mmCIF file of C-alpha atoms in Angstrom:
data_model
loop_
_atom_site.group_PDB
_atom_site.id
_atom_site.type_symbol
_atom_site.label_atom_id
_atom_site.label_comp_id
_atom_site.label_asym_id
_atom_site.label_seq_id
_atom_site.Cartn_x
_atom_site.Cartn_y
_atom_site.Cartn_z
ATOM 1 C CA MET A 1 -1.433 10.560 -12.172
ATOM 2 C CA SER A 2 -3.927 12.375 -10.176
ATOM 3 C CA GLU A 3 -7.799 11.267 -10.850
ATOM 4 C CA ARG A 4 -10.609 13.552 -10.671
ATOM 5 C CA VAL A 5 -13.264 11.351 -8.447
ATOM 6 C CA LYS A 6 -16.815 12.677 -7.779
ATOM 7 C CA ALA A 7 -18.633 12.608 -4.528
ATOM 8 C CA ARG A 8 -21.606 13.355 -3.238
ATOM 9 C CA ILE A 9 -22.137 14.406 0.623
ATOM 10 C CA LEU A 10 -25.243 15.606 2.373
ATOM 11 C CA GLY A 11 -26.516 16.150 -1.471
ATOM 12 C CA ASP A 12 -23.891 18.250 -2.285
ATOM 13 C CA ASP A 13 -21.470 17.191 -5.285
ATOM 14 C CA TYR A 14 -17.687 17.692 -4.755
ATOM 15 C CA THR A 15 -15.020 17.071 -7.163
ATOM 16 C CA ILE A 16 -11.641 15.489 -5.294
ATOM 17 C CA VAL A 17 -8.522 15.322 -7.033
ATOM 18 C CA GLY A 18 -5.843 13.050 -5.907
ATOM 19 C CA ASP A 19 -3.270 10.158 -6.394
ATOM 20 C CA THR A 20 -5.809 8.053 -4.073
ATOM 21 C CA ASP A 21 -7.561 4.961 -5.615
ATOM 22 C CA PRO A 22 -10.929 6.295 -6.380
ATOM 23 C CA GLU A 23 -12.943 3.469 -5.121
ATOM 24 C CA TYR A 24 -10.932 4.457 -1.627
ATOM 25 C CA ILE A 25 -12.205 8.012 -2.483
ATOM 26 C CA HIS A 26 -15.669 6.939 -2.867
ATOM 27 C CA ARG A 27 -15.753 4.679 0.376
ATOM 28 C CA LEU A 28 -14.619 7.548 2.544
ATOM 29 C CA ALA A 29 -16.983 9.980 0.974
ATOM 30 C CA GLU A 30 -19.682 7.279 1.878
ATOM 31 C CA LEU A 31 -18.537 7.060 5.510
ATOM 32 C CA VAL A 32 -18.491 10.915 5.736
ATOM 33 C CA ASP A 33 -22.207 11.190 4.243
ATOM 34 C CA ARG A 34 -23.526 8.541 6.721
ATOM 35 C CA LYS A 35 -21.899 10.365 9.477
ATOM 36 C CA VAL A 36 -23.197 13.883 8.853
ATOM 37 C CA ARG A 37 -26.370 12.363 7.878
ATOM 38 C CA GLU A 38 -26.813 10.692 11.324
ATOM 39 C CA LEU A 39 -25.645 14.145 13.084
ATOM 40 C CA GLN A 40 -28.274 15.708 10.732
ATOM 41 C CA LEU A 41 -31.186 13.623 12.080
ATOM 42 C CA GLY A 42 -30.501 15.259 15.566
ATOM 43 C CA MET A 43 -29.910 18.343 14.780
ATOM 44 C CA PRO A 44 -32.319 19.026 11.295
ATOM 45 C CA ASN A 45 -31.840 22.577 11.064
ATOM 46 C CA ALA A 46 -27.954 22.931 11.856
ATOM 47 C CA PRO A 47 -26.002 24.226 8.976
ATOM 48 C CA LYS A 48 -23.710 22.044 7.116
ATOM 49 C CA LEU A 49 -20.660 23.546 8.144
ATOM 50 C CA LYS A 50 -21.559 22.845 11.760
ATOM 51 C CA LEU A 51 -22.772 19.400 10.539
ATOM 52 C CA ALA A 52 -19.021 19.075 9.219
ATOM 53 C CA VAL A 53 -17.322 20.123 11.890
ATOM 54 C CA LEU A 54 -18.903 17.985 14.174
ATOM 55 C CA ALA A 55 -18.406 14.791 11.862
ATOM 56 C CA ALA A 56 -14.543 15.702 11.831
ATOM 57 C CA LEU A 57 -14.873 15.587 15.888
ATOM 58 C CA ASN A 58 -16.771 12.323 15.705
ATOM 59 C CA PHE A 59 -13.404 10.819 13.746
ATOM 60 C CA ALA A 60 -10.935 12.282 15.416
ATOM 61 C CA ASP A 61 -12.321 10.976 18.845
ATOM 62 C CA GLU A 62 -12.567 7.325 16.883
ATOM 63 C CA LEU A 63 -8.872 8.005 16.025
ATOM 64 C CA GLU A 64 -7.646 9.083 19.534
ATOM 65 C CA GLN A 65 -9.667 5.959 20.857
ATOM 66 C CA SER A 66 -8.267 3.641 18.287
ATOM 67 C CA LYS A 67 -4.959 4.950 19.136
ATOM 68 C CA ASN A 68 -5.491 4.576 22.998
ATOM 69 C CA GLN A 69 -6.717 0.751 22.454
ATOM 70 C CA THR A 70 -3.933 -0.235 20.620
ATOM 71 C CA GLY A 71 -1.361 1.559 23.356
ATOM 72 C CA GLU A 72 0.252 3.698 20.673
ATOM 73 C CA SER A 73 1.552 6.935 22.621
ATOM 74 C CA GLY A 74 4.003 8.050 20.302
ATOM 75 C CA PRO A 75 4.431 9.887 17.258
ATOM 76 C CA SER A 76 1.971 7.778 14.137
ATOM 77 C CA SER A 77 3.954 5.804 12.027
ATOM 78 C CA PRO A 78 5.625 7.852 8.688
ATOM 79 C CA GLU A 79 3.335 5.660 6.325
ATOM 80 C CA ALA A 80 0.370 6.927 8.727
ATOM 81 C CA GLU A 81 1.337 10.437 8.180
ATOM 82 C CA GLU A 82 1.661 10.612 5.129
ATOM 83 C CA LYS A 83 -1.556 9.171 3.987
ATOM 84 C CA THR A 84 -3.147 11.301 6.574
ATOM 85 C CA LYS A 85 -1.563 14.386 5.351
ATOM 86 C CA LYS A 86 -3.254 13.525 1.563
ATOM 87 C CA LEU A 87 -6.378 12.823 2.954
ATOM 88 C CA ILE A 88 -6.181 16.325 4.457
ATOM 89 C CA THR A 89 -5.183 18.009 1.051
ATOM 90 C CA LEU A 90 -7.885 16.027 -0.991
ATOM 91 C CA LEU A 91 -10.487 17.145 1.613
ATOM 92 C CA GLU A 92 -9.113 20.781 1.158
ATOM 93 C CA GLU A 93 -8.312 20.836 -2.457
ATOM 94 C CA GLY A 94 -12.241 19.115 -2.644
ATOM 95 C CA LEU A 95 -14.088 21.771 -0.333
ATOM 96 C CA ILE A 96 -12.250 24.621 -1.813
ATOM 97 C CA GLY A 97 -12.355 23.493 -5.270
ATOM 98 C CA ASP A 98 -16.498 23.802 -5.122
ATOM 99 C CA LEU A 99 -17.263 26.981 -3.168
#
């Protein structure tokens, strides 16, 4: 059953709907909020969209570095791919739903 989770990122409220544990979604939202605020300190006048894209690039870099450290060179596991797809869907639904 899908649940609605309210999260606040950079002062904006988002409603995220998904089958993922609400506590997990809150932890992800807190992580994203911290990263975006960290970037905002260095670029206080940057638009929120730019900060969000830079945060996404930071997370992608961290993921790639993590893969390189574990020696993972092939495609990720089906479970990891499924979780990634779910997270992308949650983000898209959350962002689009609040526009």
